[in-house]
Amino acid sequence: MDIALWVILGILAVLVLFFILTYNGLIRLRNQVKNAWAQIDVQLKRRYDLIPNLMETVRGYMKHERETMEAVTNARNLAQRVPGGSVGARSIAEGELSSALSKLLAVVENYPDLKANQNFLALQEELSSTENKISFSRQYYNDSVLNFNNKIQMFPSNIIASMSGFKIGEFFEVTVATEREAPRVSFS
Amino acid sequence: MWEQIRSNRIRSVVLVIVMGIFLFLIGYFIGLYFFDSGIAGLLIALIIWAIMTLVAYFQGDRILLASAGAKKISHDDHPRLYNIVEEMRIASGLPKTPDIYIIDDTSLNAFATGRDPNKCAVAITSGLLQQLNRDELQGVMAHELSHIKNRDVLLMAMVSVLLGAIVMLSWYASRIMIFGGGGSRRNSSSGGGGAGQAIIMVIALVLMIMAPIFAQLIYFAVSRKREYLADASAALYTRYPEGLASALEKLGASARQLKSANKATAPMYIINPFRKKGLSAGELTSTHPPIMERIRILRSMGGGASFVDYDKAYRHVHKGGGGVIPAATMSLSGTSYQAITTETSDDEPDRLTRES
C-alpha cells in the first residue's frame, strides 16, 4: 500500500513539475515575441519620423517627382493609421511604404546636387540603417514566433498550451511583391 | 537558436572546475611544502584567486578599455558605426546597445567586453573602421556582439583569471623553491621528513611545471571553440556570411600588431593580436583558429546561414571529425535560414539596404 501511494505521489509531482516548467517556458517565449514586436514598432515609428525630414530636404531638388514623393507620404500616413495590434495588416501597409520609399531613393540618382547635400547624406544613412533595423528586428521577431509556435504545436507542450489557451503567433511577412526585390540604394 | 547559452554553460562550468582543481592542487602542495600544511596553501590560492576575480569582475572592462586607449563615441561621432552596432544588437536580441569605443590605432582589430549583456562594450580600432565597408563592419560587429550574447566575455575572464592565478602561484613558488632553499624543511624536525618531503617536493614541482601548461591548453581550446561559435552566430545574425568572410580576409592581410594588446586580453579580439604575417602559430597554442580556415568555413556555407549550415561547412573543411556547434544548440535551431545572396558590384562596395 505504502509503496503504491508513494509511486502515485511521485508521478503527480513529476506531472506538476512538468506543467510548471512547460507553462513558464511558454510564457517566456510569448514575452519574447511581444518584446520582439515592440522592437519592430520602435523602428517603424522611427521611419515615420524620418520621412517628413527627408521630404523637406528632397523637395527643393526634385521638381519632377511629385508623384513619387506623394506616394511615400501617403503610404506613411496609411501605415501610421493601422492599429498597433494587427500584425498582418501592419506588414502589408509597411511593405507599401518600403517600396514607395525605395522608388524615391532610386530616383535620387538623377539629382547629383542632392547627392552632394550633407544633410541628405546624413538622412540617407539614418534611413537605410532604419530599413536594416526593421528587417533585423523582423528577423528576430519571426525567429521568436517560430520558437513560440513550435512549442505550442509540438508534443507534449501542445497539451499544456491548448489547456492554457496559448494562441500561435503571426509572422511579420513580406507581403508586397515589389518589396521582395532588395531596394537598391546607391551611396557611392 | 537562442537557447545555445544553456548548452554552453554546462561545458563552461566543467572547464572552470577543472582549472579550479588545478589551482587548488597547486596551492595545497605548495602549502604542504612550505608550511607543512596543505590548508594554508589552499587559503593562499583562494585569496589570490578571489582578489583577481573581484578585480576582473568589477574593473576588468574598464582596465581593458583604458589600457587599449579606447575612446567612447556617441551616435553623432560616427553615425554609421553606431547604427551598425544597433542593427546587430537588434538582430542578436540583446537587451541594450553596448557602449561603443574607438581605439586610435592603425592596426586592424576589434573586441567586446563586459560581464553581462546589460553592461557591455565593443571596441574597434580606427584602422579597421576605415578599411571595412558596411557589410564587413556588420559581420565584425555581429561576431563581437555574439561574444557578449553567448557570455563568452564573462567565461573567458573567469578562465583567464584562473589561468593567471595558476601561472602566478607556480612561478613564484618554483622560484622560491629553486633559489630560496628549502622552505619549512629546515625548521621542521627531522622526524618524518625524508622520503615524505621528497615525494611532496616532486609532486609540487611536477604540478608547478605541468599545471600552467595544461591550464593554458584548456584555455586556448575553449577560446578557439568560442571563436567558431561567434563566427557561426555572426552568419546567423547578418544572414550574410560573406560579410564577415571578406572582413577576415582584410584582417588576415594586415601584418600590424595591436600595440596595446597583451596575452590576457587576446581572446577578446576578433583576430589574434599577436599574429605575425606568414608565421603560423602552433595549432594548440593559439587563442584563435587560423584565419584562412575561418574564411573557408564561412564561404562553404552554401547559401545557408544557420548553425546547421555552419556546422556542415566546418565538417566539410575539416574532413571528418566532430562538428563545432553543440548538438543541443543545433536541434533547437534546426530550421534553415537562407543567407542573403545579393551580389555586390565592385563600384558599389556598400550594400546599404538589406533584402527585406
Coordinates of C-alpha atoms in Angstrom, one line a residue:
Chain A
M1 CA 0.0 0.0 0.0
D2 CA 2.6 2.4 1.1
I3 CA 4.7 1.9 -2.0
A4 CA 1.8 2.4 -4.3
L5 CA 0.9 5.6 -2.6
W6 CA 4.5 6.9 -3.0
V7 CA 4.5 5.9 -6.6
I8 CA 1.3 7.8 -7.3
L9 CA 2.6 10.8 -5.4
G10 CA 5.8 10.7 -7.3
I11 CA 4.1 10.6 -10.7
L12 CA 1.9 13.5 -9.6
A13 CA 4.9 15.5 -8.5
V14 CA 6.6 14.9 -11.9
L15 CA 3.4 15.9 -13.7
V16 CA 3.1 19.1 -11.7
L17 CA 6.7 19.9 -12.3
F18 CA 6.4 19.3 -16.0
F19 CA 3.4 21.5 -16.1
I20 CA 5.1 24.4 -14.3
L21 CA 8.3 24.2 -16.4
T22 CA 6.4 24.0 -19.7
Y23 CA 4.0 26.7 -18.7
N24 CA 6.8 29.1 -17.7
G25 CA 8.7 28.2 -20.9
L26 CA 5.6 29.2 -23.0
I27 CA 5.2 32.5 -21.1
R28 CA 8.9 33.2 -21.6
L29 CA 8.6 32.6 -25.3
R30 CA 5.4 34.7 -25.6
N31 CA 7.1 37.6 -23.8
Q32 CA 10.0 37.3 -26.2
V33 CA 7.6 37.6 -29.1
K34 CA 5.9 40.6 -27.5
N35 CA 9.3 42.2 -26.9
A36 CA 10.4 41.5 -30.4
W37 CA 7.2 43.1 -31.8
A38 CA 7.9 46.2 -29.7
Q39 CA 11.4 46.4 -31.2
I40 CA 9.9 46.4 -34.7
D41 CA 7.4 49.0 -33.6
V42 CA 10.2 51.3 -32.4
Q43 CA 11.9 51.1 -35.8
L44 CA 8.7 51.6 -37.8
K45 CA 8.0 54.7 -35.7
R46 CA 11.5 56.0 -36.3
R47 CA 10.9 55.6 -40.0
Y48 CA 7.7 57.6 -39.8
D49 CA 9.7 60.3 -38.0
L50 CA 12.4 60.4 -40.6
I51 CA 10.2 60.7 -43.7
P52 CA 9.0 64.3 -43.2
N53 CA 12.6 65.4 -42.8
L54 CA 13.5 63.5 -45.9
M55 CA 10.7 65.2 -47.8
E56 CA 11.7 68.6 -46.6
T57 CA 15.3 68.0 -47.8
V58 CA 14.3 66.5 -51.1
R59 CA 11.6 68.9 -52.1
G60 CA 13.9 71.7 -53.2
Y61 CA 15.8 69.4 -55.5
M62 CA 13.2 67.1 -57.0
K63 CA 11.0 69.2 -59.2
H64 CA 9.7 66.4 -61.4
E65 CA 9.0 63.7 -58.9
R66 CA 5.8 64.9 -57.3
E67 CA 4.0 61.6 -57.7
T68 CA 6.8 59.5 -56.2
M69 CA 7.0 61.9 -53.3
E70 CA 3.3 61.8 -52.7
A71 CA 3.3 58.0 -52.8
V72 CA 5.7 58.0 -49.9
T73 CA 3.8 60.5 -47.9
N74 CA 0.5 58.7 -48.5
A75 CA 2.0 55.3 -47.7
R76 CA 3.4 56.7 -44.5
N77 CA 0.1 58.1 -43.4
L78 CA -1.7 54.9 -44.2
A79 CA 0.8 52.8 -42.3
Q80 CA 0.6 55.0 -39.3
R81 CA -3.2 54.6 -39.2
V82 CA -3.1 50.8 -38.9
P83 CA -3.9 49.8 -35.4
G84 CA -0.8 48.5 -33.5
G85 CA -2.0 45.0 -32.7
S86 CA -2.8 43.6 -36.1
V87 CA 0.4 42.1 -37.5
G88 CA -0.9 41.1 -40.9
A89 CA -2.4 44.5 -41.8
R90 CA 0.6 46.3 -40.5
S91 CA 3.0 44.2 -42.6
I92 CA 1.1 45.0 -45.7
A93 CA 1.0 48.7 -45.0
E94 CA 4.7 48.8 -44.1
G95 CA 5.5 46.9 -47.2
E96 CA 3.8 49.5 -49.3
L97 CA 5.8 52.2 -47.5
S98 CA 9.1 50.4 -48.1
S99 CA 8.5 50.1 -51.8
A100 CA 7.4 53.7 -52.2
L101 CA 10.5 54.8 -50.3
S102 CA 12.9 52.7 -52.3
K103 CA 11.4 54.1 -55.5
L104 CA 12.0 57.6 -54.2
L105 CA 15.6 56.8 -53.2
A106 CA 16.2 55.2 -56.6
V107 CA 15.4 58.5 -58.5
V108 CA 17.9 60.3 -56.3
E109 CA 20.4 59.0 -58.7
N110 CA 19.2 61.6 -61.2
Y111 CA 19.9 64.5 -58.9
P112 CA 23.7 64.9 -58.4
D113 CA 23.2 68.1 -56.4
L114 CA 21.0 66.3 -53.9
K115 CA 23.5 63.5 -53.6
A116 CA 26.2 66.1 -52.6
N117 CA 23.9 67.6 -49.9
Q118 CA 25.4 66.8 -46.4
N119 CA 22.0 66.9 -44.8
F120 CA 20.6 64.5 -47.3
L121 CA 23.6 62.1 -46.9
A122 CA 23.1 62.0 -43.1
L123 CA 19.4 61.4 -43.6
Q124 CA 20.1 58.7 -46.1
E125 CA 22.4 56.9 -43.6
E126 CA 19.7 57.1 -41.0
L127 CA 17.0 55.9 -43.3
S128 CA 18.9 53.0 -44.7
S129 CA 20.0 52.0 -41.3
T130 CA 16.4 52.2 -40.1
E131 CA 15.5 49.9 -43.0
N132 CA 18.2 47.5 -41.8
K133 CA 16.9 47.7 -38.3
I134 CA 13.4 47.0 -39.4
S135 CA 14.5 43.9 -41.3
F136 CA 16.7 42.7 -38.4
S137 CA 14.0 43.2 -35.9
R138 CA 11.6 41.4 -38.2
Q139 CA 14.1 38.6 -38.5
Y140 CA 14.4 38.4 -34.7
Y141 CA 10.6 38.7 -34.3
N142 CA 9.9 35.9 -36.8
D143 CA 12.5 33.6 -35.2
S144 CA 10.8 34.2 -31.8
V145 CA 7.4 33.5 -33.3
L146 CA 8.8 30.3 -34.9
N147 CA 10.1 29.1 -31.5
F148 CA 6.9 30.0 -29.8
N149 CA 4.7 28.3 -32.4
N150 CA 6.9 25.2 -32.3
K151 CA 6.5 24.9 -28.6
I152 CA 2.7 25.4 -28.9
Q153 CA 2.3 22.8 -31.6
M154 CA 4.8 20.1 -30.6
F155 CA 4.0 17.2 -28.3
P156 CA 3.9 17.3 -25.3
S157 CA 3.9 21.0 -24.7
N158 CA 0.9 21.4 -27.0
I159 CA -1.3 19.8 -24.4
I160 CA -0.5 22.5 -21.9
A161 CA -0.6 25.2 -24.5
S162 CA -4.1 24.3 -25.5
M163 CA -5.2 23.8 -21.9
S164 CA -3.9 27.3 -21.0
G165 CA -5.2 28.9 -24.2
F166 CA -2.0 30.0 -25.9
K167 CA -2.5 31.1 -29.5
I168 CA 0.1 30.8 -32.2
G169 CA 1.9 34.0 -33.2
E170 CA 1.6 35.7 -36.5
F171 CA 4.7 36.1 -38.7
F172 CA 5.6 39.5 -40.0
E173 CA 5.9 38.7 -43.6
V174 CA 7.0 40.5 -46.7
T175 CA 3.7 40.8 -48.5
V176 CA 4.2 43.2 -51.2
A177 CA 5.7 41.7 -54.3
T178 CA 7.9 44.7 -55.1
E179 CA 9.5 44.6 -51.7
R180 CA 10.9 41.1 -52.3
E181 CA 13.5 42.6 -54.5
A182 CA 16.1 44.3 -52.4
P183 CA 15.6 48.1 -52.7
R184 CA 18.8 49.3 -54.2
V185 CA 20.1 52.4 -52.6
S186 CA 23.4 53.5 -54.0
F187 CA 25.5 55.5 -51.7
S188 CA 28.5 55.9 -53.8
Chain B
M1 CA 18.6 29.0 -31.6
W2 CA 18.5 31.5 -28.7
E3 CA 19.0 28.6 -26.3
Q4 CA 22.6 28.0 -27.2
I5 CA 23.8 29.7 -24.0
R6 CA 22.3 26.9 -21.9
S7 CA 24.2 24.0 -23.6
N8 CA 27.4 26.0 -23.5
R9 CA 27.0 26.8 -19.8
I10 CA 27.5 23.2 -18.7
R11 CA 30.7 22.8 -20.7
S12 CA 32.0 26.0 -19.4
V13 CA 31.3 25.1 -15.8
V14 CA 33.2 21.8 -16.2
L15 CA 36.1 23.7 -17.6
V16 CA 36.2 26.2 -14.9
I17 CA 36.0 23.4 -12.3
V18 CA 38.9 21.6 -13.9
M19 CA 41.0 24.7 -13.8
G20 CA 39.9 25.4 -10.3
I21 CA 41.1 21.9 -9.2
F22 CA 44.5 22.6 -10.8
L23 CA 44.7 25.8 -8.9
F24 CA 43.9 24.3 -5.5
L25 CA 46.1 21.3 -6.1
I26 CA 49.0 23.7 -6.6
G27 CA 48.0 25.7 -3.6
Y28 CA 47.7 22.5 -1.5
F29 CA 51.1 21.1 -2.4
I30 CA 52.8 24.5 -2.1
G31 CA 51.3 24.8 1.4
L32 CA 52.4 21.3 2.3
Y33 CA 55.9 22.0 1.1
F34 CA 56.5 25.5 2.6
F35 CA 54.3 25.4 5.7
D36 CA 53.7 21.7 6.3
S37 CA 50.1 22.5 5.9
G38 CA 48.0 22.0 2.8
I39 CA 45.2 24.1 4.2
A40 CA 47.4 27.2 4.4
G41 CA 48.4 26.8 0.8
L42 CA 44.7 26.3 -0.2
L43 CA 43.9 29.6 1.6
I44 CA 46.7 31.4 -0.2
A45 CA 45.5 30.1 -3.5
L46 CA 41.9 31.0 -2.6
I47 CA 42.8 34.6 -1.6
I48 CA 44.8 35.2 -4.7
W49 CA 42.0 33.9 -6.9
A50 CA 39.3 35.9 -5.1
I51 CA 41.2 39.2 -5.3
M52 CA 41.9 38.6 -9.0
T53 CA 38.3 37.6 -9.7
L54 CA 36.9 40.6 -7.9
V55 CA 39.2 43.0 -9.8
A56 CA 38.4 41.3 -13.1
Y57 CA 34.6 41.3 -12.5
F58 CA 34.2 44.8 -11.4
Q59 CA 37.1 46.6 -13.1
G60 CA 38.0 44.3 -15.9
D61 CA 36.2 46.1 -18.7
R62 CA 37.4 49.5 -17.6
I63 CA 41.0 48.2 -17.3
L64 CA 40.9 46.6 -20.7
L65 CA 39.4 49.7 -22.4
A66 CA 41.7 52.1 -20.6
S67 CA 44.8 50.0 -21.4
A68 CA 43.8 49.9 -25.0
G69 CA 43.4 53.7 -25.1
A70 CA 39.8 53.4 -26.2
K71 CA 37.5 56.4 -26.6
K72 CA 33.8 56.2 -26.2
I73 CA 31.7 57.5 -29.0
S74 CA 28.1 58.6 -29.4
H75 CA 25.8 58.4 -32.4
D76 CA 26.9 61.8 -33.8
D77 CA 30.6 61.0 -33.6
H78 CA 30.3 58.1 -36.0
P79 CA 26.7 57.5 -37.2
R80 CA 27.5 54.6 -39.4
L81 CA 29.3 52.6 -36.7
Y82 CA 26.7 53.4 -34.2
N83 CA 23.9 52.3 -36.5
I84 CA 25.6 49.1 -37.4
V85 CA 26.1 48.1 -33.8
E86 CA 22.5 48.9 -33.1
E87 CA 21.4 46.9 -36.1
M88 CA 23.4 43.9 -34.8
R89 CA 22.0 44.5 -31.3
I90 CA 18.6 44.1 -32.7
A91 CA 19.4 41.0 -34.7
S92 CA 21.0 39.3 -31.8
G93 CA 18.2 40.2 -29.4
L94 CA 20.4 41.8 -26.8
P95 CA 18.5 44.0 -24.4
K96 CA 20.7 47.1 -24.7
T97 CA 23.0 48.7 -27.2
P98 CA 26.6 48.3 -25.9
D99 CA 28.8 51.2 -25.4
I100 CA 30.9 51.8 -28.5
Y101 CA 34.6 52.7 -28.3
I102 CA 37.2 53.6 -31.0
I103 CA 40.8 52.8 -30.4
D104 CA 43.1 55.2 -32.2
D105 CA 45.4 52.7 -33.8
T106 CA 46.2 51.9 -37.4
S107 CA 46.3 48.1 -36.8
L108 CA 43.1 46.2 -37.6
N109 CA 41.2 44.7 -34.7
A110 CA 38.0 44.8 -32.6
F111 CA 36.9 43.3 -29.3
A112 CA 34.0 43.0 -26.9
T113 CA 34.0 43.3 -23.2
G114 CA 31.6 43.5 -20.3
R115 CA 30.4 41.0 -17.7
D116 CA 26.7 40.8 -18.7
P117 CA 24.5 41.8 -21.6
N118 CA 23.3 44.9 -19.7
K119 CA 26.8 46.2 -19.1
C120 CA 28.9 45.6 -22.1
A121 CA 31.0 47.4 -24.7
V122 CA 32.5 46.9 -28.1
A123 CA 35.7 48.5 -29.3
I124 CA 37.2 48.8 -32.8
T125 CA 40.5 50.3 -34.0
S126 CA 40.2 53.3 -36.2
G127 CA 42.3 51.4 -38.8
L128 CA 39.8 48.6 -39.1
L129 CA 36.9 51.1 -39.2
Q130 CA 38.5 52.8 -42.2
Q131 CA 39.2 49.7 -44.1
L132 CA 35.9 47.9 -43.9
N133 CA 32.7 48.6 -45.9
R134 CA 29.3 48.4 -44.3
D135 CA 28.7 44.7 -44.8
E136 CA 32.1 43.8 -43.4
L137 CA 31.7 46.0 -40.4
Q138 CA 28.3 44.4 -39.8
G139 CA 29.9 41.0 -39.8
V140 CA 32.7 42.0 -37.4
M141 CA 30.2 43.7 -35.0
A142 CA 27.9 40.7 -35.2
H143 CA 30.9 38.5 -34.2
E144 CA 31.7 40.8 -31.2
L145 CA 28.1 41.0 -30.1
S146 CA 27.7 37.3 -30.2
H147 CA 30.7 37.1 -27.7
I148 CA 28.5 39.1 -25.4
K149 CA 25.3 37.3 -26.2
N150 CA 27.0 33.9 -25.6
R151 CA 28.5 35.1 -22.4
D152 CA 32.0 34.4 -23.7
V153 CA 33.4 37.6 -22.2
L154 CA 32.5 36.5 -18.7
L155 CA 33.6 33.0 -19.2
M156 CA 36.9 34.0 -20.7
A157 CA 37.5 36.5 -18.0
M158 CA 36.9 33.8 -15.3
V159 CA 39.1 31.3 -17.1
S160 CA 41.9 33.8 -17.7
V161 CA 41.8 34.8 -14.0
L162 CA 42.2 31.1 -13.1
L163 CA 45.0 30.7 -15.6
G164 CA 46.7 33.9 -14.2
A165 CA 46.4 32.7 -10.7
I166 CA 47.9 29.3 -11.6
V167 CA 50.8 30.8 -13.5
M168 CA 51.5 33.3 -10.8
L169 CA 51.5 30.8 -8.0
S170 CA 53.6 28.3 -9.9
W171 CA 56.1 30.9 -11.0
Y172 CA 56.7 32.4 -7.6
A173 CA 56.7 29.1 -5.7
S174 CA 59.1 27.5 -8.1
R175 CA 61.5 30.4 -7.9
I176 CA 61.5 30.3 -4.1
M177 CA 61.9 26.6 -4.2
I178 CA 64.9 26.7 -6.5
F179 CA 66.7 29.8 -5.4
G180 CA 65.3 30.3 -1.9
G181 CA 66.2 27.0 -0.4
G182 CA 64.0 24.5 1.4
G183 CA 61.2 26.4 2.9
S184 CA 59.9 24.8 6.0
R185 CA 62.1 21.8 5.7
R186 CA 64.9 23.5 7.6
N187 CA 62.7 24.3 10.5
S188 CA 60.7 21.2 10.8
S189 CA 62.1 18.4 12.9
S190 CA 63.9 15.7 11.0
G191 CA 61.4 13.2 12.3
G192 CA 59.1 12.2 9.5
G193 CA 60.8 14.4 6.9
G194 CA 62.9 12.4 4.5
A195 CA 61.0 10.4 1.9
G196 CA 57.7 12.1 2.6
Q197 CA 59.1 15.5 2.0
A198 CA 60.9 14.4 -1.2
I199 CA 57.7 13.0 -2.6
I200 CA 55.8 16.2 -1.8
M201 CA 58.5 18.2 -3.4
V202 CA 58.5 16.1 -6.6
I203 CA 54.7 16.3 -6.8
A204 CA 54.8 20.1 -6.2
L205 CA 57.4 20.6 -8.8
V206 CA 55.7 18.5 -11.4
L207 CA 52.4 20.3 -10.7
M208 CA 54.1 23.7 -11.0
I209 CA 55.5 22.8 -14.4
M210 CA 52.5 20.9 -15.8
A211 CA 49.6 22.8 -14.4
P212 CA 50.3 26.1 -16.2
I213 CA 50.8 24.2 -19.4
F214 CA 47.6 22.3 -19.1
A215 CA 45.6 25.3 -18.0
Q216 CA 46.9 27.2 -20.9
L217 CA 45.9 24.4 -23.4
I218 CA 42.4 24.2 -21.9
Y219 CA 42.2 28.0 -22.2
F220 CA 43.3 28.0 -25.8
A221 CA 41.0 25.2 -26.8
V222 CA 38.0 26.9 -25.2
S223 CA 38.9 30.2 -26.8
R224 CA 39.1 28.6 -30.3
K225 CA 35.7 26.9 -29.9
R226 CA 34.2 30.2 -28.9
E227 CA 35.6 31.9 -32.0
Y228 CA 33.9 29.4 -34.2
L229 CA 30.6 29.8 -32.3
A230 CA 30.9 33.6 -32.6
D231 CA 31.5 33.2 -36.4
A232 CA 28.5 31.0 -36.7
S233 CA 26.4 33.4 -34.8
A234 CA 27.6 36.3 -36.9
A235 CA 26.5 34.5 -40.0
L236 CA 23.1 33.8 -38.4
Y237 CA 22.6 37.4 -37.3
T238 CA 23.5 39.0 -40.5
R239 CA 22.3 36.2 -42.7
Y240 CA 25.3 37.1 -44.8
P241 CA 28.4 35.0 -44.1
E242 CA 30.3 36.7 -46.9
G243 CA 30.4 40.0 -44.9
L244 CA 32.5 38.5 -42.1
A245 CA 34.5 36.4 -44.5
S246 CA 35.7 39.3 -46.5
A247 CA 36.4 41.3 -43.3
L248 CA 38.5 38.4 -42.1
E249 CA 40.3 38.5 -45.4
K250 CA 41.3 42.1 -44.9
L251 CA 42.2 41.4 -41.3
G252 CA 44.4 38.5 -42.4
A253 CA 46.2 40.5 -45.0
S254 CA 47.4 43.0 -42.4
A255 CA 50.6 42.4 -40.5
R256 CA 50.5 45.1 -37.9
Q257 CA 50.2 44.1 -34.3
L258 CA 48.0 45.9 -31.9
K259 CA 50.3 47.8 -29.6
S260 CA 48.1 47.8 -26.6
A261 CA 47.1 44.1 -26.6
N262 CA 48.5 41.7 -24.1
K263 CA 48.2 38.0 -23.7
A264 CA 45.4 38.0 -21.2
T265 CA 43.2 40.1 -23.4
A266 CA 43.9 38.3 -26.6
P267 CA 40.8 36.1 -26.7
M268 CA 38.6 39.1 -26.7
Y269 CA 39.8 40.3 -30.0
I270 CA 38.4 39.3 -33.4
I271 CA 41.7 38.0 -34.6
N272 CA 44.8 37.1 -32.5
P273 CA 46.5 40.5 -31.9
F274 CA 49.9 38.8 -31.7
R275 CA 49.8 37.0 -35.0
K276 CA 52.6 37.8 -37.4
K277 CA 52.2 37.6 -41.1
G278 CA 53.4 34.3 -42.7
L279 CA 54.2 32.8 -39.3
S280 CA 51.5 30.3 -38.3
A281 CA 51.4 29.7 -34.6
G282 CA 51.1 26.2 -33.4
E283 CA 47.6 24.7 -33.6
L284 CA 47.4 24.0 -29.9
T285 CA 48.8 27.3 -28.6
S286 CA 46.7 29.8 -30.3
T287 CA 43.6 31.6 -28.9
H288 CA 42.2 31.9 -32.4
P289 CA 41.6 29.4 -35.2
P290 CA 43.6 30.1 -38.4
I291 CA 42.0 32.9 -40.3
M292 CA 42.1 31.2 -43.6
E293 CA 40.2 28.3 -42.2
R294 CA 37.6 30.6 -40.7
I295 CA 37.1 32.2 -44.1
R296 CA 36.9 28.9 -45.8
I297 CA 34.2 27.7 -43.5
L298 CA 32.1 30.9 -43.9
R299 CA 32.4 30.6 -47.6
S300 CA 31.4 27.0 -47.8
M301 CA 28.1 27.5 -46.1
G302 CA 26.4 27.1 -49.4
G303 CA 23.8 29.9 -49.2
G304 CA 22.6 29.0 -45.8
A305 CA 23.1 31.0 -42.6
S306 CA 22.1 28.7 -39.8
F307 CA 24.2 26.9 -37.2
V308 CA 23.5 23.7 -39.1
D309 CA 24.9 25.1 -42.3
Y310 CA 28.0 26.4 -40.4
D311 CA 28.5 23.0 -38.7
K312 CA 28.2 21.3 -42.1
A313 CA 30.8 23.7 -43.6
Y314 CA 33.1 23.1 -40.6
R315 CA 32.9 19.4 -41.1
H316 CA 33.5 19.8 -44.8
V317 CA 36.6 21.9 -44.3
H318 CA 37.9 19.5 -41.6
K319 CA 37.2 16.3 -43.5
G320 CA 35.6 14.2 -40.9
G321 CA 35.9 14.7 -37.2
G322 CA 33.4 16.2 -34.9
G323 CA 31.4 19.4 -35.5
V324 CA 31.9 22.6 -33.7
I325 CA 28.4 23.5 -32.7
P326 CA 26.9 21.6 -29.7
A327 CA 24.2 19.2 -30.9
A328 CA 21.7 20.6 -28.4
T329 CA 22.1 24.0 -30.0
M330 CA 21.6 22.7 -33.5
S331 CA 18.5 20.7 -32.8
L332 CA 16.9 23.9 -31.4
S333 CA 17.8 25.8 -34.5
G334 CA 17.1 23.1 -37.0
T335 CA 15.2 25.5 -39.2
S336 CA 17.3 26.6 -42.1
Y337 CA 17.9 30.2 -42.7
Q338 CA 18.6 31.5 -46.1
A339 CA 21.6 33.6 -46.5
I340 CA 21.3 36.9 -48.3
T341 CA 23.0 36.4 -51.7
T342 CA 22.6 39.7 -53.3
E343 CA 25.6 40.2 -55.4
T344 CA 27.6 43.3 -54.7
S345 CA 29.1 45.0 -57.7
D346 CA 32.7 46.4 -57.5
D347 CA 31.9 50.0 -58.0
E348 CA 29.3 49.8 -55.2
P349 CA 31.0 48.3 -52.2
D350 CA 28.3 49.2 -49.7
R351 CA 25.2 47.0 -49.8
L352 CA 23.4 49.6 -47.7
T353 CA 19.9 48.2 -47.7
R354 CA 19.3 44.6 -47.0
E355 CA 16.9 42.5 -48.9
S356 CA 13.9 42.5 -46.6

